[in-house]
Amino acid sequence: MNFIQHTEALELDKILRMLASRAPMEDAKERALSLRPETDLKKVSTLLSETDDAFRLSSGYGSPSFGNAKNIANPVARAQNGGILSMRELLDIAEVLRIIRSLKEWRAHCENVDSPYIAPLFEVLLPNRYFEDKITTAIRSEDEMDDNASPRLRDIRRRIHSSELNVRDRLEKMIRSSSVSKFLQDAIITQRDGRYVIPVRADSRSEVPGLLHDTSSSGATLFIEPMAIVEINNEIRELTIKEQEEIDRILAELSGEVATFAPNIMQSYDATVSLCLIFAKSSLAFEMRACKPNLNDEGRIYLKNARHPLLDKKTVVPVTIPLGDEFDTLIITGPNTGGKTVSIKTVGLLTLMAMCGLLLPVSEGSEIAVFHNVLADIGDEQSIEQSLSTFSSHMKRIIEIMNIADEHSLVLIDELGAGTDPVEGAALAQAILMQLHRKGAKIAATTHYAELKSYALETAGVCNASCEFDVQSLKPTYRLHVGLPGRSNAFAISERLGLDLETVGLAQGLVKDEDARFERVVAALETAVREAERDRAEAQRMKGEMEALKATRKAQADELQINKEKTMQKAREQAQALVDRARAEAEKLLSELEALKKGNDSVEERIRRARAEMKGGLKRMQDAADPIESQENKGGGFTAPLKKGDRVMFVDIRKEATVLEDQKGDEVLILAGSMKAKVKVSSLAPVDKSKGTVAKTRTVKRSATIDNNIRTAQSEIDIRGMTGDEAALELDRFIDSSVLGGLGTVWIIHGKGTGALKKAVHAYLRTNPSVKEFRFGVYGEGEDGVTVVTLK
C-alpha cells in the first residue's frame, strides 16, 4: 500500500541521519538514509525484534566490528565478466571476507544469548579463510605484490636484485675512479626510465661514452648510461617486464577465483550490510535509552514517559500520551511555548520510528500502532512560490489530509484553525475535527480555541489535554495533563509581566460570562488535579517507605532464620561429637572388660577395677560436656621488696607462708607449714589482713556433680623426675586443692625407679594432716608405681 507521510514535518530525516552516523559501512549508511516506514504489522514486528536482538547481544558482549568495508559489487561483477581486478580491489574483497569471518566468530562467542530474528543473517555468512589468506599473502599493499605470491615471481625478483647490485657495484667503481669522477657533476647514481645512469657535465659528454637518457633543466648535466652497463640494464629491463607479466598473471588468477566465489561473497556481503544497519539501530537505542514497545494495528497508542529524541535527554521532560483506546481524538491546549507542539510531534515521530524498526525512548509497557498513513500539518511557513498566506498554506495541507485520512490514519494538526478570524477559525476547526473523527482517524491537535475545549468535554471519544504553565515563574513545566483542558493564562502572564491592574481588569470585564465561568471551572480543575497529584506522590512515597521497611524486616527475618539454622547445626554437630566420644569410651570399656576376663585376678578385684575404669570414663565424658575451668590465682601486686618476716600467700598451693630472707632479685625464700622453698615473687600475693585471704583470686568453676571415687585428670598428679623437695612442694599444693575440690581419693604417679621418690612421697603423706590413708595401686592402677591416697 502506498504510504503517505509527512516525515520532514515530524523530523524523521534527522533521526535517520543520526542512525546513518552510527553505521560504519557506506552501504549501511545509504540504507539508513533511505529507510521508509513499513505499514505491515508483521514486517514492523520483525524489524523491531531484529533491533531488540542486536540490543540484547550488544548489552552482553558489546557491538561487533564492521571495519570500513567498501562496496565490492562492481569489482565482483567485473570479475564474473572476465575482468582483471586491481590489487586495491582484491584487498577490499579480502577485508570484506575478514569482516564476515569476524562476525561469524563473534556470534559464536555470544552463545548464551538467543537471537532468533537475526540468527538467519548470521547463518548466511560464509567465511572463506582460504581465499582471504591467499589474497593477503599475495598482495602486500595496493601498489605492491608480495614476493611470496608465486615461486616464479620470487625468482624473477631475486634475479633483478642481483643484477641491480651488479650495476650499482660497477657504477660505484666508475664514479670513484679518477678517470671518470672528474667529468661528473655529482658522484651519485640515479635512474631514468628504469635504467641506471650517472650525471655527467655537459662539456665532458665525449669523455664518458654511453647512451644519453635525460638532461637537467639548466642543460648543464647529462644523464648518461655508460656502455659498460648497457647489457646489464637491458637484462634488468627484461626481468622487469617478466615481473609485471607474472603480477598480471597472479591478478588474473585471483580475479578468476573471485568470480568462482562471487555468489557466496555477495550473499555474505549483503547480510553483513543488513547486520551493520541493525546494530546501528541498536547503538542509537543505547544512546536514547530506548526499549521495544508493544505493537498493534488497531490504532492504540500508549507512550509511557516518552522523550522526544531530538531534545537534550538531560533536560527533556517525559510525557505520557494515550490515544486510540478510550478516546480517538486528543485536543491539547495551553499557552504558547508550553510543549503542545512537542507533544504531538513526539507521538508522530515515535510512531514513524517504530515503523522503521527503531526502538523508542519510552518506558517499558508502552504501545504503538502501525498506521497506513501518518499525516501532519505542523509549522506556519508561508508558501511563497504559490503566493499563499499562512492560513491558505495550512488549509491546503489539511484538505489533502482530509482526502486521504481513514481509520488506518494518524492525523497530527498544530494550531488548528489559526491564522484567520477567531470565530470562523474555531467553527472551521471543530468541523474539521468532527469530519476526521467520523472517518475513524486517530487525531492529536493543538489549539487555543475555548470552543474546541467545550467540544472535547461534550463529545464521546474526544478528550482534552493541557500543557502545564507556571504563572509564578512564567515558565512552562512541559508536563502534559490528559483529561484536563488548559488555559491560555493571558491575563495572569500579562499581570506578571507588568501590565497595570486597571487594564487587566478591563480586559477581564470584556470576557463573556460563559467564557469566564468556563475559565474558572478549568482553574478549579487544575487546582484539584495538582492536589490529587500531590496526594498521589505522597502516597507513592509512603508506599515506597513501607516497601523498603518490609524488605528490611524480611531481610532481618531471613538473617535470624539463617543464624538459627547455623546454631542448630552447630549444636547437632557438638551433640554428635559427644555421642561419638561416648561410643568410643564404651567400646574401650568393653574391650578392657574382655581383657579382664582372661586375667588371673579374683572376680571381686576385676569388678572393682572395671567399676573404677567405667567411672573414670563417665567422668571424662562429663567433663567434655561441662568442662571445669582451671583456677587462675594471680600473684604479684607488692608495692615494695619483701622483707624477712613478711606474711604472704603462696598462690600455687593457696597457703600462707613466712618470708625467711629479704628479697633478692625475683626470688625469695619462704616457709609454708613445714616446707621451705625458694620461689618466684610472682607466685606470691599479699595477705588481706582484714580477712586473712589472698587479695586477688578467681573462683574455680567445676562440674555440678563430683564423684569422689572417680579418677580423672584433676584427681591425679605425675611427679616423676622430681626431687624429694620439689615433689613435697607439688604434693602440698595438689592435696590442698584436692581437699578444696571435695575429692575423696587421689592418685600420685611417682614411678618405680630406684624407690627414692616413692619413699619421699610416703614420708610426706605420713605427716600431712589431710591424708586419711594411702596404699600402692593394684593391677590396672599402676601397681607400686602409683600411690592411692584417701583424703579426710
PDB file of C-alpha atoms in Angstrom, residues 26-245:
ATOM      1  CA  GLU A  26      28.852   3.149   3.401  1.00  0.00           C
ATOM      2  CA  ASP A  27      26.151   0.865   2.039  1.00  0.00           C
ATOM      3  CA  ALA A  28      24.597   0.638   5.517  1.00  0.00           C
ATOM      4  CA  LYS A  29      24.632   4.458   5.741  1.00  0.00           C
ATOM      5  CA  GLU A  30      22.764   4.676   2.442  1.00  0.00           C
ATOM      6  CA  ARG A  31      20.211   2.133   3.614  1.00  0.00           C
ATOM      7  CA  ALA A  32      19.713   4.084   6.845  1.00  0.00           C
ATOM      8  CA  LEU A  33      19.043   7.338   4.991  1.00  0.00           C
ATOM      9  CA  SER A  34      16.627   5.626   2.609  1.00  0.00           C
ATOM     10  CA  LEU A  35      14.568   3.906   5.338  1.00  0.00           C
ATOM     11  CA  ARG A  36      10.819   4.317   4.958  1.00  0.00           C
ATOM     12  CA  PRO A  37       8.157   3.290   7.493  1.00  0.00           C
ATOM     13  CA  GLU A  38       6.587  -0.108   6.947  1.00  0.00           C
ATOM     14  CA  THR A  39       2.804  -0.430   7.096  1.00  0.00           C
ATOM     15  CA  ASP A  40       2.545  -4.203   7.628  1.00  0.00           C
ATOM     16  CA  LEU A  41       2.287  -5.236  11.282  1.00  0.00           C
ATOM     17  CA  LYS A  42       4.296  -8.453  10.843  1.00  0.00           C
ATOM     18  CA  LYS A  43       7.064  -6.681   8.962  1.00  0.00           C
ATOM     19  CA  VAL A  44       7.293  -3.931  11.611  1.00  0.00           C
ATOM     20  CA  SER A  45       7.287  -6.560  14.361  1.00  0.00           C
ATOM     21  CA  THR A  46      10.162  -8.377  12.645  1.00  0.00           C
ATOM     22  CA  LEU A  47      12.184  -5.161  12.224  1.00  0.00           C
ATOM     23  CA  LEU A  48      11.735  -4.235  15.900  1.00  0.00           C
ATOM     24  CA  SER A  49      12.612  -7.765  17.015  1.00  0.00           C
ATOM     25  CA  GLU A  50      15.792  -7.688  14.918  1.00  0.00           C
ATOM     26  CA  THR A  51      16.840  -4.455  16.606  1.00  0.00           C
ATOM     27  CA  ASP A  52      15.946  -5.851  20.020  1.00  0.00           C
ATOM     28  CA  ASP A  53      18.043  -8.984  19.327  1.00  0.00           C
ATOM     29  CA  ALA A  54      21.036  -6.801  18.463  1.00  0.00           C
ATOM     30  CA  PHE A  55      20.387  -4.646  21.538  1.00  0.00           C
ATOM     31  CA  ARG A  56      20.465  -7.661  23.858  1.00  0.00           C
ATOM     32  CA  LEU A  57      23.566  -9.140  22.190  1.00  0.00           C
ATOM     33  CA  SER A  58      25.389  -5.805  22.423  1.00  0.00           C
ATOM     34  CA  SER A  59      24.357  -5.428  26.063  1.00  0.00           C
ATOM     35  CA  GLY A  60      26.041  -8.710  26.936  1.00  0.00           C
ATOM     36  CA  TYR A  61      29.025  -8.831  24.594  1.00  0.00           C
ATOM     37  CA  GLY A  62      29.496  -5.374  23.066  1.00  0.00           C
ATOM     38  CA  SER A  63      28.868  -4.490  19.442  1.00  0.00           C
ATOM     39  CA  PRO A  64      30.682  -6.415  16.697  1.00  0.00           C
ATOM     40  CA  SER A  65      33.172  -4.646  14.436  1.00  0.00           C
ATOM     41  CA  PHE A  66      32.246  -3.945  10.823  1.00  0.00           C
ATOM     42  CA  GLY A  67      35.529  -2.249   9.978  1.00  0.00           C
ATOM     43  CA  ASN A  68      35.409   0.013   6.941  1.00  0.00           C
ATOM     44  CA  ALA A  69      34.224  -2.456   4.350  1.00  0.00           C
ATOM     45  CA  LYS A  70      33.705  -0.941   0.906  1.00  0.00           C
ATOM     46  CA  ASN A  71      31.078  -1.825  -1.666  1.00  0.00           C
ATOM     47  CA  ILE A  72      32.534  -4.709  -3.692  1.00  0.00           C
ATOM     48  CA  ALA A  73      29.574  -5.281  -6.002  1.00  0.00           C
ATOM     49  CA  ASN A  74      31.230  -3.686  -9.063  1.00  0.00           C
ATOM     50  CA  PRO A  75      34.622  -5.450  -8.718  1.00  0.00           C
ATOM     51  CA  VAL A  76      32.906  -8.802  -8.177  1.00  0.00           C
ATOM     52  CA  ALA A  77      30.630  -8.279 -11.164  1.00  0.00           C
ATOM     53  CA  ARG A  78      33.607  -7.296 -13.342  1.00  0.00           C
ATOM     54  CA  ALA A  79      35.483 -10.411 -12.213  1.00  0.00           C
ATOM     55  CA  GLN A  80      32.468 -12.515 -13.169  1.00  0.00           C
ATOM     56  CA  ASN A  81      32.645 -10.956 -16.645  1.00  0.00           C
ATOM     57  CA  GLY A  82      36.312 -11.944 -17.034  1.00  0.00           C
ATOM     58  CA  GLY A  83      37.898  -8.677 -15.930  1.00  0.00           C
ATOM     59  CA  ILE A  84      41.176  -8.473 -14.007  1.00  0.00           C
ATOM     60  CA  LEU A  85      40.898  -6.694 -10.672  1.00  0.00           C
ATOM     61  CA  SER A  86      43.478  -4.346  -9.250  1.00  0.00           C
ATOM     62  CA  MET A  87      45.392  -5.049  -6.085  1.00  0.00           C
ATOM     63  CA  ARG A  88      43.284  -2.392  -4.287  1.00  0.00           C
ATOM     64  CA  GLU A  89      40.048  -4.104  -5.305  1.00  0.00           C
ATOM     65  CA  LEU A  90      41.320  -7.519  -4.261  1.00  0.00           C
ATOM     66  CA  LEU A  91      42.379  -6.133  -0.865  1.00  0.00           C
ATOM     67  CA  ASP A  92      38.869  -4.651  -0.453  1.00  0.00           C
ATOM     68  CA  ILE A  93      37.396  -8.107  -1.107  1.00  0.00           C
ATOM     69  CA  ALA A  94      39.833  -9.639   1.424  1.00  0.00           C
ATOM     70  CA  GLU A  95      38.740  -7.040   4.004  1.00  0.00           C
ATOM     71  CA  VAL A  96      35.088  -7.961   3.443  1.00  0.00           C
ATOM     72  CA  LEU A  97      35.976 -11.642   3.902  1.00  0.00           C
ATOM     73  CA  ARG A  98      37.807 -10.788   7.122  1.00  0.00           C
ATOM     74  CA  ILE A  99      34.773  -8.909   8.485  1.00  0.00           C
ATOM     75  CA  ILE A 100      32.459 -11.791   7.519  1.00  0.00           C
ATOM     76  CA  ARG A 101      34.729 -14.200   9.379  1.00  0.00           C
ATOM     77  CA  SER A 102      34.999 -11.967  12.471  1.00  0.00           C
ATOM     78  CA  LEU A 103      31.201 -11.550  12.590  1.00  0.00           C
ATOM     79  CA  LYS A 104      30.746 -15.303  12.484  1.00  0.00           C
ATOM     80  CA  GLU A 105      33.302 -15.784  15.264  1.00  0.00           C
ATOM     81  CA  TRP A 106      31.733 -13.003  17.361  1.00  0.00           C
ATOM     82  CA  ARG A 107      28.292 -14.588  17.136  1.00  0.00           C
ATOM     83  CA  ALA A 108      29.722 -17.979  18.143  1.00  0.00           C
ATOM     84  CA  HIS A 109      31.154 -16.263  21.238  1.00  0.00           C
ATOM     85  CA  CYS A 110      27.677 -14.945  22.186  1.00  0.00           C
ATOM     86  CA  GLU A 111      26.340 -18.438  22.778  1.00  0.00           C
ATOM     87  CA  ASN A 112      24.368 -17.568  25.913  1.00  0.00           C
ATOM     88  CA  VAL A 113      22.045 -15.024  24.250  1.00  0.00           C
ATOM     89  CA  ASP A 114      19.228 -16.181  21.988  1.00  0.00           C
ATOM     90  CA  SER A 115      18.643 -14.026  18.889  1.00  0.00           C
ATOM     91  CA  PRO A 116      16.108 -15.799  16.678  1.00  0.00           C
ATOM     92  CA  TYR A 117      15.362 -12.812  14.426  1.00  0.00           C
ATOM     93  CA  ILE A 118      18.908 -12.011  13.316  1.00  0.00           C
ATOM     94  CA  ALA A 119      20.194 -15.592  13.518  1.00  0.00           C
ATOM     95  CA  PRO A 120      19.317 -16.203   9.831  1.00  0.00           C
ATOM     96  CA  LEU A 121      21.558 -13.299   8.818  1.00  0.00           C
ATOM     97  CA  PHE A 122      24.484 -14.784  10.735  1.00  0.00           C
ATOM     98  CA  GLU A 123      23.776 -18.186   9.190  1.00  0.00           C
ATOM     99  CA  VAL A 124      24.030 -16.660   5.703  1.00  0.00           C
ATOM    100  CA  LEU A 125      27.583 -15.507   6.436  1.00  0.00           C
ATOM    101  CA  LEU A 126      30.035 -17.861   4.699  1.00  0.00           C
ATOM    102  CA  PRO A 127      33.638 -17.192   5.747  1.00  0.00           C
ATOM    103  CA  ASN A 128      36.353 -18.106   3.222  1.00  0.00           C
ATOM    104  CA  ARG A 129      39.596 -18.091   5.175  1.00  0.00           C
ATOM    105  CA  TYR A 130      41.416 -19.853   2.334  1.00  0.00           C
ATOM    106  CA  PHE A 131      40.747 -17.097  -0.211  1.00  0.00           C
ATOM    107  CA  GLU A 132      41.133 -14.318   2.362  1.00  0.00           C
ATOM    108  CA  ASP A 133      44.621 -15.561   3.285  1.00  0.00           C
ATOM    109  CA  LYS A 134      45.541 -16.146  -0.360  1.00  0.00           C
ATOM    110  CA  ILE A 135      44.832 -12.503  -1.217  1.00  0.00           C
ATOM    111  CA  THR A 136      46.562 -11.027   1.847  1.00  0.00           C
ATOM    112  CA  THR A 137      49.570 -13.329   1.372  1.00  0.00           C
ATOM    113  CA  ALA A 138      49.959 -12.421  -2.289  1.00  0.00           C
ATOM    114  CA  ILE A 139      49.317  -8.659  -2.058  1.00  0.00           C
ATOM    115  CA  ARG A 140      51.326  -6.525   0.339  1.00  0.00           C
ATOM    116  CA  SER A 141      49.583  -3.211  -0.432  1.00  0.00           C
ATOM    117  CA  GLU A 142      47.530  -1.654  -3.198  1.00  0.00           C
ATOM    118  CA  ASP A 143      50.806  -0.852  -5.043  1.00  0.00           C
ATOM    119  CA  GLU A 144      52.979  -3.859  -4.256  1.00  0.00           C
ATOM    120  CA  MET A 145      52.738  -7.583  -4.873  1.00  0.00           C
ATOM    121  CA  ASP A 146      54.439  -9.745  -2.273  1.00  0.00           C
ATOM    122  CA  ASP A 147      57.482 -11.845  -3.282  1.00  0.00           C
ATOM    123  CA  ASN A 148      55.673 -14.937  -1.987  1.00  0.00           C
ATOM    124  CA  ALA A 149      52.776 -14.532  -4.394  1.00  0.00           C
ATOM    125  CA  SER A 150      54.376 -17.203  -6.586  1.00  0.00           C
ATOM    126  CA  PRO A 151      57.729 -19.061  -6.834  1.00  0.00           C
ATOM    127  CA  ARG A 152      58.345 -17.562 -10.302  1.00  0.00           C
ATOM    128  CA  LEU A 153      57.817 -14.013  -9.048  1.00  0.00           C
ATOM    129  CA  ARG A 154      60.184 -14.650  -6.173  1.00  0.00           C
ATOM    130  CA  ASP A 155      62.849 -15.996  -8.613  1.00  0.00           C
ATOM    131  CA  ILE A 156      62.459 -13.048 -11.011  1.00  0.00           C
ATOM    132  CA  ARG A 157      62.790 -10.522  -8.193  1.00  0.00           C
ATOM    133  CA  ARG A 158      65.840 -12.327  -6.857  1.00  0.00           C
ATOM    134  CA  ARG A 159      67.494 -12.068 -10.285  1.00  0.00           C
ATOM    135  CA  ILE A 160      66.512  -8.398 -10.608  1.00  0.00           C
ATOM    136  CA  HIS A 161      68.018  -7.694  -7.216  1.00  0.00           C
ATOM    137  CA  SER A 162      71.226  -9.497  -8.144  1.00  0.00           C
ATOM    138  CA  SER A 163      71.522  -7.552 -11.425  1.00  0.00           C
ATOM    139  CA  GLU A 164      70.851  -4.249  -9.695  1.00  0.00           C
ATOM    140  CA  LEU A 165      73.599  -4.996  -7.187  1.00  0.00           C
ATOM    141  CA  ASN A 166      75.954  -5.764 -10.089  1.00  0.00           C
ATOM    142  CA  VAL A 167      75.081  -2.495 -11.856  1.00  0.00           C
ATOM    143  CA  ARG A 168      75.467  -0.411  -8.735  1.00  0.00           C
ATOM    144  CA  ASP A 169      78.758  -2.094  -7.931  1.00  0.00           C
ATOM    145  CA  ARG A 170      80.158  -1.240 -11.384  1.00  0.00           C
ATOM    146  CA  LEU A 171      78.885   2.318 -11.283  1.00  0.00           C
ATOM    147  CA  GLU A 172      80.307   2.812  -7.767  1.00  0.00           C
ATOM    148  CA  LYS A 173      83.738   1.826  -9.013  1.00  0.00           C
ATOM    149  CA  MET A 174      83.324   4.081 -12.022  1.00  0.00           C
ATOM    150  CA  ILE A 175      82.344   7.238 -10.128  1.00  0.00           C
ATOM    151  CA  ARG A 176      85.189   6.673  -7.667  1.00  0.00           C
ATOM    152  CA  SER A 177      87.820   6.250 -10.394  1.00  0.00           C
ATOM    153  CA  SER A 178      89.955   9.281 -11.126  1.00  0.00           C
ATOM    154  CA  SER A 179      89.473   8.832 -14.871  1.00  0.00           C
ATOM    155  CA  VAL A 180      85.681   9.352 -14.659  1.00  0.00           C
ATOM    156  CA  SER A 181      84.967  11.258 -11.451  1.00  0.00           C
ATOM    157  CA  LYS A 182      86.461  14.489 -12.829  1.00  0.00           C
ATOM    158  CA  PHE A 183      83.800  14.581 -15.570  1.00  0.00           C
ATOM    159  CA  LEU A 184      80.815  14.110 -13.223  1.00  0.00           C
ATOM    160  CA  GLN A 185      78.534  16.834 -11.943  1.00  0.00           C
ATOM    161  CA  ASP A 186      77.944  14.788  -8.732  1.00  0.00           C
ATOM    162  CA  ALA A 187      79.320  11.438  -7.579  1.00  0.00           C
ATOM    163  CA  ILE A 188      75.881   9.812  -7.435  1.00  0.00           C
ATOM    164  CA  ILE A 189      73.945   7.001  -9.130  1.00  0.00           C
ATOM    165  CA  THR A 190      70.372   7.622 -10.250  1.00  0.00           C
ATOM    166  CA  GLN A 191      67.722   6.238 -12.615  1.00  0.00           C
ATOM    167  CA  ARG A 192      66.000   7.446 -15.742  1.00  0.00           C
ATOM    168  CA  ASP A 193      63.234   5.397 -17.417  1.00  0.00           C
ATOM    169  CA  GLY A 194      64.104   2.460 -15.184  1.00  0.00           C
ATOM    170  CA  ARG A 195      67.772   2.411 -16.271  1.00  0.00           C
ATOM    171  CA  TYR A 196      70.751   3.274 -14.061  1.00  0.00           C
ATOM    172  CA  VAL A 197      72.687   6.422 -15.133  1.00  0.00           C
ATOM    173  CA  ILE A 198      75.324   8.850 -13.820  1.00  0.00           C
ATOM    174  CA  PRO A 199      75.257  12.707 -14.036  1.00  0.00           C
ATOM    175  CA  VAL A 200      77.944  13.930 -16.461  1.00  0.00           C
ATOM    176  CA  ARG A 201      78.852  17.576 -17.091  1.00  0.00           C
ATOM    177  CA  ALA A 202      77.624  18.761 -20.488  1.00  0.00           C
ATOM    178  CA  ASP A 203      81.105  19.940 -21.520  1.00  0.00           C
ATOM    179  CA  SER A 204      82.507  16.405 -20.880  1.00  0.00           C
ATOM    180  CA  ARG A 205      79.944  14.477 -22.949  1.00  0.00           C
ATOM    181  CA  SER A 206      82.549  12.887 -25.184  1.00  0.00           C
ATOM    182  CA  GLU A 207      84.705  11.819 -22.246  1.00  0.00           C
ATOM    183  CA  VAL A 208      82.161   9.313 -20.909  1.00  0.00           C
ATOM    184  CA  PRO A 209      80.921   7.005 -23.687  1.00  0.00           C
ATOM    185  CA  GLY A 210      77.337   5.839 -23.281  1.00  0.00           C
ATOM    186  CA  LEU A 211      73.650   6.410 -24.023  1.00  0.00           C
ATOM    187  CA  LEU A 212      72.034   9.749 -23.211  1.00  0.00           C
ATOM    188  CA  HIS A 213      68.713   9.396 -21.368  1.00  0.00           C
ATOM    189  CA  ASP A 214      67.945  12.852 -19.952  1.00  0.00           C
ATOM    190  CA  THR A 215      69.178  16.399 -19.466  1.00  0.00           C
ATOM    191  CA  SER A 216      68.802  18.691 -16.467  1.00  0.00           C
ATOM    192  CA  SER A 217      66.552  21.737 -16.778  1.00  0.00           C
ATOM    193  CA  SER A 218      69.584  24.011 -16.974  1.00  0.00           C
ATOM    194  CA  GLY A 219      71.243  21.833 -19.587  1.00  0.00           C
ATOM    195  CA  ALA A 220      74.449  21.677 -17.568  1.00  0.00           C
ATOM    196  CA  THR A 221      74.033  17.996 -16.630  1.00  0.00           C
ATOM    197  CA  LEU A 222      73.591  14.993 -18.887  1.00  0.00           C
ATOM    198  CA  PHE A 223      72.371  11.663 -17.531  1.00  0.00           C
ATOM    199  CA  ILE A 224      74.478   9.053 -19.278  1.00  0.00           C
ATOM    200  CA  GLU A 225      74.141   5.277 -19.219  1.00  0.00           C
ATOM    201  CA  PRO A 226      77.758   4.060 -19.565  1.00  0.00           C
ATOM    202  CA  MET A 227      78.273   1.452 -22.256  1.00  0.00           C
ATOM    203  CA  ALA A 228      79.779  -0.909 -19.710  1.00  0.00           C
ATOM    204  CA  ILE A 229      76.387  -1.427 -18.034  1.00  0.00           C
ATOM    205  CA  VAL A 230      74.035  -1.279 -21.011  1.00  0.00           C
ATOM    206  CA  GLU A 231      73.722  -5.044 -21.221  1.00  0.00           C
ATOM    207  CA  ILE A 232      73.040  -5.410 -17.525  1.00  0.00           C
ATOM    208  CA  ASN A 233      70.413  -2.647 -17.713  1.00  0.00           C
ATOM    209  CA  ASN A 234      68.861  -4.465 -20.658  1.00  0.00           C
ATOM    210  CA  GLU A 235      68.731  -7.622 -18.584  1.00  0.00           C
ATOM    211  CA  ILE A 236      67.079  -5.757 -15.688  1.00  0.00           C
ATOM    212  CA  ARG A 237      64.573  -4.296 -18.144  1.00  0.00           C
ATOM    213  CA  GLU A 238      63.676  -7.711 -19.474  1.00  0.00           C
ATOM    214  CA  LEU A 239      63.330  -9.115 -15.956  1.00  0.00           C
ATOM    215  CA  THR A 240      61.096  -6.172 -15.001  1.00  0.00           C
ATOM    216  CA  ILE A 241      58.804  -6.943 -17.937  1.00  0.00           C
ATOM    217  CA  LYS A 242      58.645 -10.574 -16.847  1.00  0.00           C
ATOM    218  CA  GLU A 243      57.898  -9.428 -13.290  1.00  0.00           C
ATOM    219  CA  GLN A 244      54.927  -7.376 -14.478  1.00  0.00           C
ATOM    220  CA  GLU A 245      53.718 -10.261 -16.614  1.00  0.00           C
TER     221      GLU A 245
END
